[in-house]
CSV table of C-alpha atoms in Angstrom, one decimal:
chain,number,residue,atom,x,y,z
A,1,MET,CA,-59.1,99.0,137.1
A,2,GLY,CA,-57.8,95.9,138.5
A,3,GLY,CA,-54.5,95.2,140.6
A,4,ASN,CA,-52.1,97.7,141.6
A,5,PRO,CA,-50.8,99.1,138.7
A,6,GLU,CA,-47.2,101.1,139.2
A,7,ALA,CA,-47.2,104.4,139.5
A,8,GLY,CA,-45.4,107.5,138.6
A,9,ASP,CA,-44.0,110.1,140.8
A,10,ASP,CA,-47.1,112.5,139.8
A,11,GLY,CA,-49.1,108.9,140.8
A,12,ARG,CA,-51.1,110.3,137.8
A,13,PRO,CA,-53.1,107.4,135.0
A,14,ARG,CA,-50.8,106.8,132.1
A,15,ALA,CA,-51.1,105.9,128.3
A,16,GLY,CA,-52.5,102.8,128.5
A,17,ASP,CA,-54.2,102.4,131.8
A,18,ASP,CA,-57.1,100.8,131.7
A,19,LEU,CA,-59.9,103.6,132.2
A,20,GLY,CA,-62.4,102.5,129.3
A,21,ASP,CA,-62.1,105.2,126.8
A,22,THR,CA,-60.0,108.0,127.5
A,23,ARG,CA,-59.6,110.0,124.2
A,24,PRO,CA,-59.1,113.5,124.9
A,25,GLN,CA,-62.3,115.4,124.7
A,26,GLY,CA,-62.6,119.0,124.3
A,27,GLY,CA,-64.0,121.8,126.7
A,28,ASP,CA,-62.6,124.0,129.6
A,29,SER,CA,-60.8,121.5,132.0
A,30,ALA,CA,-61.4,123.6,135.1
A,31,ALA,CA,-65.3,123.5,134.2
A,32,ALA,CA,-64.8,119.8,133.6
A,33,VAL,CA,-63.0,119.3,137.4
A,34,ALA,CA,-65.7,121.5,139.1
A,35,ASP,CA,-68.2,119.0,137.3
A,36,ALA,CA,-66.6,116.3,138.0
A,37,HIS,CA,-66.0,117.1,141.7
A,38,ARG,CA,-69.6,117.7,142.0
A,39,ARG,CA,-71.1,114.3,140.1
A,40,GLU,CA,-67.5,111.9,141.5
A,41,TRP,CA,-66.6,112.8,144.7
A,42,ALA,CA,-68.3,110.4,146.7
A,43,PHE,CA,-67.2,107.8,144.2
A,44,VAL,CA,-63.6,108.3,144.2
A,45,LEU,CA,-63.6,109.4,148.0
A,46,ALA,CA,-65.3,105.9,148.7
A,47,ALA,CA,-63.0,103.7,146.2
A,48,THR,CA,-59.8,105.6,147.7
A,49,ALA,CA,-60.7,105.1,151.0
A,50,ARG,CA,-61.3,101.2,151.2
A,51,VAL,CA,-57.6,100.9,149.5
A,52,ALA,CA,-55.8,103.5,152.0
A,53,GLY,CA,-57.4,101.9,155.2
A,54,ASP,CA,-58.4,105.3,156.4
A,55,ILE,CA,-60.6,108.2,155.5
A,56,ASP,CA,-58.2,110.8,156.2
A,57,LEU,CA,-55.5,109.9,154.0
A,58,ALA,CA,-58.0,109.0,151.5
A,59,GLU,CA,-59.5,112.6,151.5
A,60,GLU,CA,-56.0,113.9,150.7
A,61,CYS,CA,-55.3,111.7,148.0
A,62,VAL,CA,-59.1,112.7,146.5
A,63,GLN,CA,-58.0,116.0,146.9
A,64,ASP,CA,-54.4,115.6,144.8
A,65,ALA,CA,-56.3,113.9,142.1
A,66,TYR,CA,-58.3,116.3,141.8
A,67,VAL,CA,-55.2,118.9,141.4
A,68,ALA,CA,-53.7,116.8,139.5
A,69,ALA,CA,-56.8,116.7,137.1
A,70,LEU,CA,-56.8,120.7,136.4
A,71,ASP,CA,-53.1,120.4,134.9
A,72,ALA,CA,-53.2,116.9,133.0
A,73,TRP,CA,-56.8,117.8,131.9
A,74,SER,CA,-55.8,121.2,130.6
A,75,ARG,CA,-52.6,119.9,128.8
A,76,GLN,CA,-54.2,116.0,127.5
A,77,GLY,CA,-57.9,117.4,127.1
A,78,VAL,CA,-60.8,115.9,129.4
A,79,PRO,CA,-61.3,111.8,129.8
A,80,ARG,CA,-64.0,110.5,128.6
A,81,ASN,CA,-64.3,108.4,131.8
A,82,PRO,CA,-63.1,111.4,134.3
A,83,GLY,CA,-64.4,109.6,137.4
A,84,ALA,CA,-62.0,106.5,136.7
A,85,TRP,CA,-59.3,108.7,136.1
A,86,LEU,CA,-59.5,110.4,139.3
A,87,THR,CA,-60.0,107.2,140.8
A,88,THR,CA,-57.0,106.0,139.6
A,89,ALA,CA,-54.7,109.0,140.5
A,90,ALA,CA,-56.5,108.8,144.2
A,91,ARG,CA,-55.9,105.0,144.7
A,92,ARG,CA,-52.2,105.0,143.5
A,93,ARG,CA,-51.1,108.1,145.8
A,94,ALA,CA,-52.4,106.3,148.3
A,95,ILE,CA,-50.7,103.2,147.5
A,96,ASP,CA,-47.4,105.1,147.2
A,97,THR,CA,-48.3,106.6,150.4
A,98,LEU,CA,-48.5,103.7,152.3
A,99,ARG,CA,-45.8,102.0,150.2
A,100,ARG,CA,-43.3,105.0,152.2
A,101,GLU,CA,-44.6,104.3,155.2
A,102,ALA,CA,-44.1,100.7,155.2
A,103,THR,CA,-40.3,101.4,153.9
A,104,LEU,CA,-39.7,104.1,156.2
A,105,ARG,CA,-40.5,102.0,159.2
A,106,GLY,CA,-39.2,98.6,157.9
A,107,LYS,CA,-35.8,100.7,157.3
A,108,LEU,CA,-35.0,102.9,159.8
A,109,PRO,CA,-33.9,102.7,163.0
A,110,LEU,CA,-36.2,102.4,165.7
A,111,LEU,CA,-34.5,105.0,168.2
A,112,VAL,CA,-37.8,104.5,170.7
A,113,GLU,CA,-39.8,101.9,172.2
A,114,PRO,CA,-41.6,100.3,168.9
A,115,VAL,CA,-45.4,101.6,168.1
A,116,PRO,CA,-48.1,99.9,167.8
A,117,PRO,CA,-48.6,100.5,163.1
A,118,VAL,CA,-50.5,103.2,162.1
A,119,ALA,CA,-54.1,102.0,161.6
A,120,GLY,CA,-54.4,101.5,157.3
A,121,SER,CA,-50.8,101.1,156.7
A,122,SER,CA,-51.5,99.1,154.4
A,123,PRO,CA,-54.0,98.4,151.8
A,124,PRO,CA,-56.8,96.0,154.2
A,125,ALA,CA,-57.7,92.7,152.5
A,126,PRO,CA,-61.8,93.2,152.2
A,127,ALA,CA,-63.1,90.1,155.0
A,128,PRO,CA,-64.7,87.3,153.9
A,129,GLY,CA,-68.0,87.9,152.6
A,130,GLU,CA,-67.5,92.3,153.4
A,131,ASP,CA,-68.8,93.2,150.0
A,132,ASP,CA,-72.4,90.9,150.3
A,133,VAL,CA,-72.9,93.2,153.7
A,134,ILE,CA,-72.7,96.5,152.2
A,135,PRO,CA,-72.3,95.9,148.2
A,136,ASP,CA,-71.9,99.7,147.0
A,137,ASP,CA,-68.3,101.5,148.2
A,138,ARG,CA,-70.7,104.7,148.6
A,139,LEU,CA,-73.1,103.1,150.8
A,140,ARG,CA,-69.9,101.4,152.9
A,141,LEU,CA,-68.1,104.3,153.4
A,142,VAL,CA,-71.4,106.5,155.1
A,143,PHE,CA,-71.6,103.2,157.5
A,144,THR,CA,-67.9,103.6,158.1
A,145,CYS,CA,-68.6,107.2,159.0
A,146,CYS,CA,-71.7,107.1,161.1
A,147,HIS,CA,-69.4,105.5,164.0
A,148,PRO,CA,-70.7,104.9,167.1
A,149,ALA,CA,-67.5,106.8,169.1
A,150,LEU,CA,-68.4,110.1,167.6
A,151,ALA,CA,-71.6,112.1,168.6
A,152,ARG,CA,-74.5,111.8,166.5
A,153,GLU,CA,-74.4,115.5,164.8
A,154,ALA,CA,-70.8,114.9,164.2
A,155,GLN,CA,-71.3,111.4,163.0
A,156,VAL,CA,-74.0,113.2,160.5
A,157,ALA,CA,-72.1,116.6,159.3
A,158,LEU,CA,-68.7,114.5,158.9
A,159,THR,CA,-70.5,112.1,156.2
A,160,LEU,CA,-72.0,114.9,154.7
A,161,ARG,CA,-68.6,116.6,154.4
A,162,LEU,CA,-66.8,113.7,153.3
A,163,VAL,CA,-68.6,111.6,151.5
A,164,CYS,CA,-71.5,113.2,150.1
A,165,GLY,CA,-69.2,116.1,149.1
A,166,LEU,CA,-71.1,119.2,150.5
A,167,THR,CA,-69.5,122.4,151.8
A,168,THR,CA,-69.7,123.4,155.2
A,169,THR,CA,-72.2,126.1,154.2
A,170,GLU,CA,-74.7,124.0,153.1
A,171,ILE,CA,-74.3,121.5,156.1
A,172,ALA,CA,-74.6,124.6,158.3
A,173,GLN,CA,-77.8,125.9,156.9
A,174,ALA,CA,-78.6,121.8,157.3
A,175,PHE,CA,-78.7,122.0,161.2
A,176,LEU,CA,-79.0,125.7,161.6
A,177,VAL,CA,-76.2,126.4,163.0
A,178,PRO,CA,-73.6,129.0,161.9
A,179,GLU,CA,-71.2,128.2,159.4
A,180,PRO,CA,-68.2,128.3,162.1
A,181,THR,CA,-69.6,125.9,164.5
A,182,MET,CA,-70.2,123.4,161.9
A,183,ALA,CA,-66.6,123.7,160.8
A,184,ALA,CA,-65.9,123.3,164.2
A,185,ARG,CA,-67.6,120.3,164.5
A,186,VAL,CA,-66.1,118.7,161.4
A,187,THR,CA,-62.8,119.4,162.3
A,188,ARG,CA,-63.2,118.1,166.0
A,189,ALA,CA,-65.1,114.7,164.1
A,190,LYS,CA,-61.9,114.4,162.1
A,191,LYS,CA,-59.5,114.7,165.0
A,192,LYS,CA,-61.4,112.1,166.9
A,193,ILE,CA,-61.3,109.6,164.1
A,194,SER,CA,-57.1,110.4,164.1
A,195,ALA,CA,-56.7,110.6,167.9
A,196,ALA,CA,-58.8,107.0,168.3
A,197,ARG,CA,-57.2,105.1,165.4
A,198,ILE,CA,-60.7,104.7,164.0
A,199,ALA,CA,-59.5,103.0,160.4
A,200,TYR,CA,-61.9,102.7,157.8
A,201,ARG,CA,-63.5,99.2,158.4
A,202,VAL,CA,-67.2,97.9,156.9
A,203,PRO,CA,-69.2,97.3,160.0
A,204,GLU,CA,-70.3,93.6,160.6
A,205,ALA,CA,-74.4,93.2,159.6
A,206,ALA,CA,-74.9,93.2,163.4
A,207,GLU,CA,-73.7,96.6,163.6
A,208,LEU,CA,-75.9,98.3,161.1
A,209,PRO,CA,-78.9,98.8,162.9
A,210,ASP,CA,-77.3,100.8,165.4
A,211,ARG,CA,-75.5,103.2,162.7
A,212,LEU,CA,-79.2,103.1,160.7
A,213,ASP,CA,-80.9,106.4,162.2
A,214,ALA,CA,-77.3,108.4,161.5
A,215,VAL,CA,-77.6,106.8,158.0
A,216,LEU,CA,-81.1,107.9,157.3
A,217,THR,CA,-80.5,111.0,158.5
A,218,VAL,CA,-77.1,111.6,156.4
A,219,VAL,CA,-79.4,110.3,153.1
A,220,HIS,CA,-82.4,112.8,154.1
A,221,LEU,CA,-80.5,115.8,154.5
A,222,LEU,CA,-78.5,115.3,151.2
A,223,PHE,CA,-82.0,114.8,149.4
A,224,THR,CA,-83.4,118.2,151.0
A,225,THR,CA,-79.9,119.6,150.4
A,226,GLY,CA,-80.8,118.9,146.5
A,227,HIS,CA,-84.4,119.6,146.6
A,228,THR,CA,-83.9,123.2,147.3
A,229,ALA,CA,-80.2,124.0,146.6
A,230,PRO,CA,-79.1,126.5,149.1
A,231,SER,CA,-77.5,128.6,146.5
A,232,GLY,CA,-77.3,128.6,142.7
A,233,GLU,CA,-79.5,130.1,140.3
A,234,ASN,CA,-81.9,126.8,140.0
A,235,VAL,CA,-84.0,125.1,142.7
A,236,VAL,CA,-83.0,121.8,142.4
A,237,ARG,CA,-79.7,120.2,142.4
A,238,GLY,CA,-80.0,117.1,140.3
A,239,ASP,CA,-77.1,115.9,140.9
A,240,LEU,CA,-78.0,115.2,145.2
A,241,VAL,CA,-81.7,114.3,144.8
A,242,GLU,CA,-80.1,111.3,142.6
A,243,ARG,CA,-77.3,110.3,144.6
A,244,ALA,CA,-79.8,110.3,147.9
A,245,ARG,CA,-82.0,108.3,145.8
A,246,ASP,CA,-79.7,106.1,144.6
A,247,LEU,CA,-78.5,105.4,148.5
A,248,ALA,CA,-82.1,105.0,149.5
A,249,ARG,CA,-82.4,102.8,147.2
A,250,MET,CA,-79.3,100.6,148.1
A,251,LEU,CA,-80.7,100.7,152.0
A,252,HIS,CA,-83.8,99.4,151.3
A,253,SER,CA,-82.6,96.3,148.9
A,254,LEU,CA,-79.8,95.7,152.0
A,255,MET,CA,-82.2,96.2,154.6
A,256,PRO,CA,-85.8,95.7,153.1
A,257,ASP,CA,-87.8,94.9,156.3
A,258,GLU,CA,-86.7,97.9,158.4
A,259,ARG,CA,-89.5,100.4,158.2
A,260,GLU,CA,-87.8,103.4,158.4
A,261,VAL,CA,-86.0,102.7,155.6
A,262,ARG,CA,-88.7,101.9,153.9
A,263,GLY,CA,-90.4,105.3,154.7
A,264,LEU,CA,-87.3,107.3,153.6
A,265,LEU,CA,-87.3,105.5,149.9
A,266,ALA,CA,-91.0,106.3,149.8
A,267,LEU,CA,-90.6,109.5,151.1
A,268,LEU,CA,-87.8,110.4,148.9
A,269,LEU,CA,-89.8,109.1,146.1
A,270,LEU,CA,-93.1,110.6,146.2
A,271,THR,CA,-91.2,114.1,146.6
A,272,ASP,CA,-89.2,113.8,144.0
A,273,ALA,CA,-92.1,112.9,142.0
A,274,ARG,CA,-92.8,116.7,141.8
A,275,ARG,CA,-89.5,117.5,140.4
A,276,ALA,CA,-90.2,118.3,136.7
A,277,THR,CA,-93.0,121.3,137.9
A,278,ARG,CA,-91.1,122.7,140.6
A,279,ALA,CA,-90.1,125.8,138.1
A,280,GLY,CA,-91.6,127.4,135.0
A,281,ALA,CA,-90.5,129.2,132.4
A,282,GLY,CA,-86.7,130.6,133.3
A,283,GLY,CA,-86.6,128.9,136.4
A,284,ARG,CA,-89.5,130.6,138.0
A,285,LEU,CA,-89.9,129.1,141.6
A,286,LEU,CA,-93.3,127.6,141.4
A,287,LEU,CA,-95.7,126.8,144.4
A,288,LEU,CA,-97.5,123.6,145.7
A,289,ALA,CA,-100.7,124.9,144.5
A,290,GLU,CA,-99.0,126.6,141.1
A,291,GLN,CA,-98.0,123.0,140.5
A,292,ASP,CA,-99.5,120.9,136.9
A,293,ARG,CA,-100.3,117.8,138.7
A,294,SER,CA,-100.7,115.8,135.2
A,295,ARG,CA,-96.8,116.3,135.2
A,296,TRP,CA,-96.3,114.3,138.2
A,297,ASN,CA,-94.4,111.4,137.9
A,298,ARG,CA,-96.9,109.0,138.4
A,299,ASP,CA,-94.8,105.8,138.7
A,300,MET,CA,-92.9,107.4,141.1
A,301,ILE,CA,-95.7,108.0,143.3
A,302,ALA,CA,-97.2,104.6,143.1
A,303,GLU,CA,-94.2,103.2,143.9
A,304,GLY,CA,-93.8,105.7,146.8
A,305,THR,CA,-96.6,105.0,148.0
A,306,ALA,CA,-97.3,101.3,147.9
A,307,LEU,CA,-94.2,101.7,150.6
A,308,VAL,CA,-95.8,103.4,153.2
A,309,PRO,CA,-98.7,101.2,154.8
A,310,GLY,CA,-95.1,99.0,155.6
A,311,ALA,CA,-93.5,101.8,156.9
A,312,LEU,CA,-96.3,102.6,159.6
A,313,ARG,CA,-97.4,98.8,160.6
A,314,GLY,CA,-95.8,97.4,163.8
A,315,GLY,CA,-95.7,99.5,166.4
A,316,CYS,CA,-95.1,103.4,166.8
A,317,PRO,CA,-94.4,104.7,163.5
A,318,GLY,CA,-90.7,106.3,162.9
A,319,ARG,CA,-90.5,109.7,161.5
A,320,PHE,CA,-89.6,108.7,157.8
A,321,GLY,CA,-92.8,106.9,158.1
A,322,VAL,CA,-95.0,109.7,159.1
A,323,GLN,CA,-93.2,112.4,156.5
A,324,ALA,CA,-93.7,109.6,153.8
A,325,ALA,CA,-97.9,109.5,154.9
A,326,ILE,CA,-98.2,113.2,154.4
A,327,ALA,CA,-96.3,113.0,151.3
A,328,ALA,CA,-98.5,110.3,150.1
A,329,LEU,CA,-101.4,112.4,151.2
A,330,HIS,CA,-100.2,115.9,149.0
A,331,ALA,CA,-99.8,113.3,146.1
A,332,GLU,CA,-103.0,111.8,146.1
A,333,ALA,CA,-105.3,114.9,146.4
A,334,PRO,CA,-106.5,115.4,143.1
A,335,SER,CA,-105.6,119.6,143.2
A,336,TYR,CA,-104.4,121.9,145.8
A,337,ALA,CA,-107.6,122.6,147.2
A,338,GLU,CA,-108.8,119.3,147.7
A,339,THR,CA,-105.7,118.3,149.8
A,340,ASP,CA,-107.2,116.7,153.5
A,341,TRP,CA,-105.1,119.4,155.5
A,342,ARG,CA,-106.9,118.3,158.6
A,343,GLN,CA,-105.4,114.8,158.3
A,344,ILE,CA,-101.8,116.1,157.4
A,345,VAL,CA,-102.3,118.4,160.9
A,346,ARG,CA,-103.2,115.3,162.4
A,347,LEU,CA,-100.2,113.3,161.3
A,348,TYR,CA,-97.8,116.5,161.8
A,349,ASP,CA,-98.7,116.2,165.5
A,350,VAL,CA,-98.0,112.2,165.4
A,351,LEU,CA,-94.5,113.7,163.9
A,352,LEU,CA,-93.5,116.5,166.9
A,353,GLU,CA,-94.3,113.6,169.1
A,354,VAL,CA,-91.7,111.1,167.5
A,355,TRP,CA,-89.0,114.0,166.3
A,356,PRO,CA,-89.9,117.2,168.0
A,357,SER,CA,-88.0,119.4,165.9
A,358,PRO,CA,-89.0,123.5,165.4
A,359,VAL,CA,-89.0,122.8,161.5
A,360,VAL,CA,-91.5,120.0,162.1
A,361,ALA,CA,-93.6,122.6,164.1
A,362,LEU,CA,-93.4,125.0,161.4
A,363,ASN,CA,-94.6,122.9,159.4
A,364,ARG,CA,-97.6,121.9,161.4
A,365,ALA,CA,-98.0,125.8,161.4
A,366,VAL,CA,-98.4,126.2,157.7
A,367,ALA,CA,-100.5,123.0,157.9
A,368,LEU,CA,-102.7,124.2,160.3
A,369,ALA,CA,-103.0,128.3,158.6
A,370,LEU,CA,-104.9,126.1,155.5
A,371,ALA,CA,-106.8,123.8,157.7
A,372,GLU,CA,-108.4,126.6,160.4
A,373,GLY,CA,-107.3,130.2,158.6
A,374,PRO,CA,-104.1,132.0,158.6
A,375,GLU,CA,-104.7,133.7,161.7
A,376,THR,CA,-104.8,130.7,163.5
A,377,GLY,CA,-101.2,129.6,161.9
A,378,LEU,CA,-99.9,133.2,162.1
A,379,ALA,CA,-99.9,132.8,165.7
A,380,GLN,CA,-98.1,129.7,165.9
A,381,ILE,CA,-95.7,130.7,163.5
A,382,GLN,CA,-95.1,133.7,166.2
A,383,GLU,CA,-94.5,131.7,169.1
A,384,LEU,CA,-92.3,129.5,166.8
A,385,GLU,CA,-90.3,132.9,166.2
A,386,ALA,CA,-90.3,134.0,170.2
A,387,ASP,CA,-88.9,130.1,170.8
A,388,GLY,CA,-85.7,131.8,169.2
A,389,ARG,CA,-84.6,127.9,167.2
A,390,LEU,CA,-85.5,128.7,163.6
A,391,ALA,CA,-83.5,132.2,164.0
A,392,GLY,CA,-81.6,132.5,160.6
A,393,TYR,CA,-84.1,129.4,158.8
A,394,ARG,CA,-85.5,131.2,155.8
A,395,TYR,CA,-88.5,129.5,155.8
A,396,LEU,CA,-89.9,130.8,158.8
A,397,PRO,CA,-90.2,134.5,157.7
A,398,ALA,CA,-91.3,133.7,154.4
A,399,ALA,CA,-94.3,131.5,155.7
A,400,LYS,CA,-95.3,134.6,158.4
A,401,ALA,CA,-95.0,136.9,155.1
A,402,ASP,CA,-97.7,134.6,153.3
A,403,LEU,CA,-99.8,134.2,156.3
A,404,LEU,CA,-99.6,138.3,156.9
A,405,ARG,CA,-100.2,138.8,153.2
A,406,ARG,CA,-103.4,136.5,153.4
A,407,LEU,CA,-104.8,138.7,155.9
A,408,GLY,CA,-104.5,141.7,154.1
A,409,ARG,CA,-101.4,143.3,156.3
A,410,GLY,CA,-99.2,144.4,153.6
A,411,GLU,CA,-96.5,146.5,155.2
A,412,GLU,CA,-96.0,143.6,157.7
A,413,ALA,CA,-95.7,141.1,155.0
A,414,VAL,CA,-93.1,143.0,153.2
A,415,GLN,CA,-91.3,143.4,156.7
A,416,ALA,CA,-91.4,139.4,156.6
A,417,TYR,CA,-90.4,139.1,152.8
A,418,ARG,CA,-87.4,141.0,153.4
A,419,ALA,CA,-86.3,139.2,155.9
A,420,ALA,CA,-86.8,135.9,154.4
A,421,LEU,CA,-85.0,137.4,151.2
A,422,ALA,CA,-82.0,138.7,153.5
A,423,LEU,CA,-81.6,135.0,154.6
A,424,THR,CA,-81.9,133.6,151.1
A,425,GLU,CA,-78.9,132.9,148.8
A,426,ASN,CA,-80.9,130.5,146.2
A,427,GLY,CA,-81.4,132.5,142.9
A,428,ALA,CA,-85.1,131.4,142.0
A,429,GLU,CA,-86.3,131.7,145.7
A,430,ARG,CA,-84.4,135.0,145.9
A,431,ASP,CA,-86.6,136.4,142.7
A,432,PHE,CA,-89.7,134.6,144.1
A,433,LEU,CA,-89.4,136.9,147.1
A,434,GLY,CA,-89.0,140.0,145.2
A,435,ARG,CA,-91.8,139.3,143.2
A,436,ARG,CA,-93.8,138.5,146.2
A,437,ILE,CA,-92.1,141.8,147.6
A,438,ALA,CA,-93.1,144.0,145.1
A,439,GLU,CA,-96.8,142.4,144.5
A,440,ALA,CA,-97.5,143.8,148.5
A,441,GLY,CA,-96.4,147.2,147.0
A,442,GLY,CA,-93.2,147.3,148.6
A,443,ARG,CA,-89.5,147.6,147.0
A,444,PRO,CA,-87.8,144.4,146.4
A,445,GLY,CA,-84.2,145.4,148.1
A,446,PRO,CA,-80.8,145.2,146.4
A,447,GLY,CA,-79.2,141.6,145.8
A,448,SER,CA,-83.1,140.4,144.3
A,449,ALA,CA,-83.5,139.1,141.2
A,450,SER,CA,-86.7,141.1,140.9
A,451,GLY,CA,-85.2,144.1,142.0
């Protein structure tokens, strides 16, 4: 986009701006803005933050750019490169804001003692070699948001909200907390950034390892949210999955010797290799046992499997390396029936030691049921149910219902399926649960796609 071209009062790109081919297209401008928000938000915010030097200002300018796009695109048509249009508009707004602040400071008489300049009051020049440390604006912003001055959960939540564009509802579901709780965490994190004057600054190479676990968590949660979308009619949100996979690849290029980076990339590749088989005709959800393994992406499986040994070598493995090893066992099994469930249970035992999460315990219980029988798995799930930490997590009652169904306890299975249905907003999952309820002799209830 080059330089800092003068912008009009509205900060929007004008005819002749270097945005590539910007001839108007037909189509619904509101839908185009929504699509650009989903696909381009991370790119636009990251590029704008680099100019603004302040994440809060960058977010405000990007939001303004999207509002401007609604008006401009409805009159002029949708540009062929919406991301470039939005980036130019947002960066110009940031530059105009910084210039106005600089002008006010320079011309207004100081009636009080001078105060230090606000961080990000002028576009910061990149430090020598900065681009060589983190070469991608999106990844740079992820590392920046994962600032050690913030609590770990706040780092991850704020990054998912600002950089990845997830809604507060989606982040709350990922953290298994109520939406108001997550909204408060994000607000507190932004206030702390402002109060502590934490500026947009690329961390030095020596600082990256201390932020790595939070960054890996962000990428993993972004992938998880896309792998099974919390809402909507489709099983997968491909834009989120691909964004997470891209970030994992960049991390691996940046830090190839980090075991957990290898583990995360392997996990994402091995899991995403099944994407084409996870839904059947009409978007019908297909469970692992129903998927056509001949259609799994063998190139991705080979690449992911090759990364697993390096993720496990050199001492106690990390959580992403162990999860990658579990995913590799699934990927390499000739069929669902031939899966080495006992080995998977042993790996979950290791994972619980390094990452004592109730979600991991639930996954272990499901694997245990397949290795030793549904009664054994059901007992573990009932313990987790009594524990209460997975209250509101839709896969707990869904897993319980499946084991009850296998045990022939139809009425109890229906109740558990209904509990899962009440917690589920994804259309494909609701349709699946509705069909299970009907098969067990119950009525799906209101809101089910099968009802």
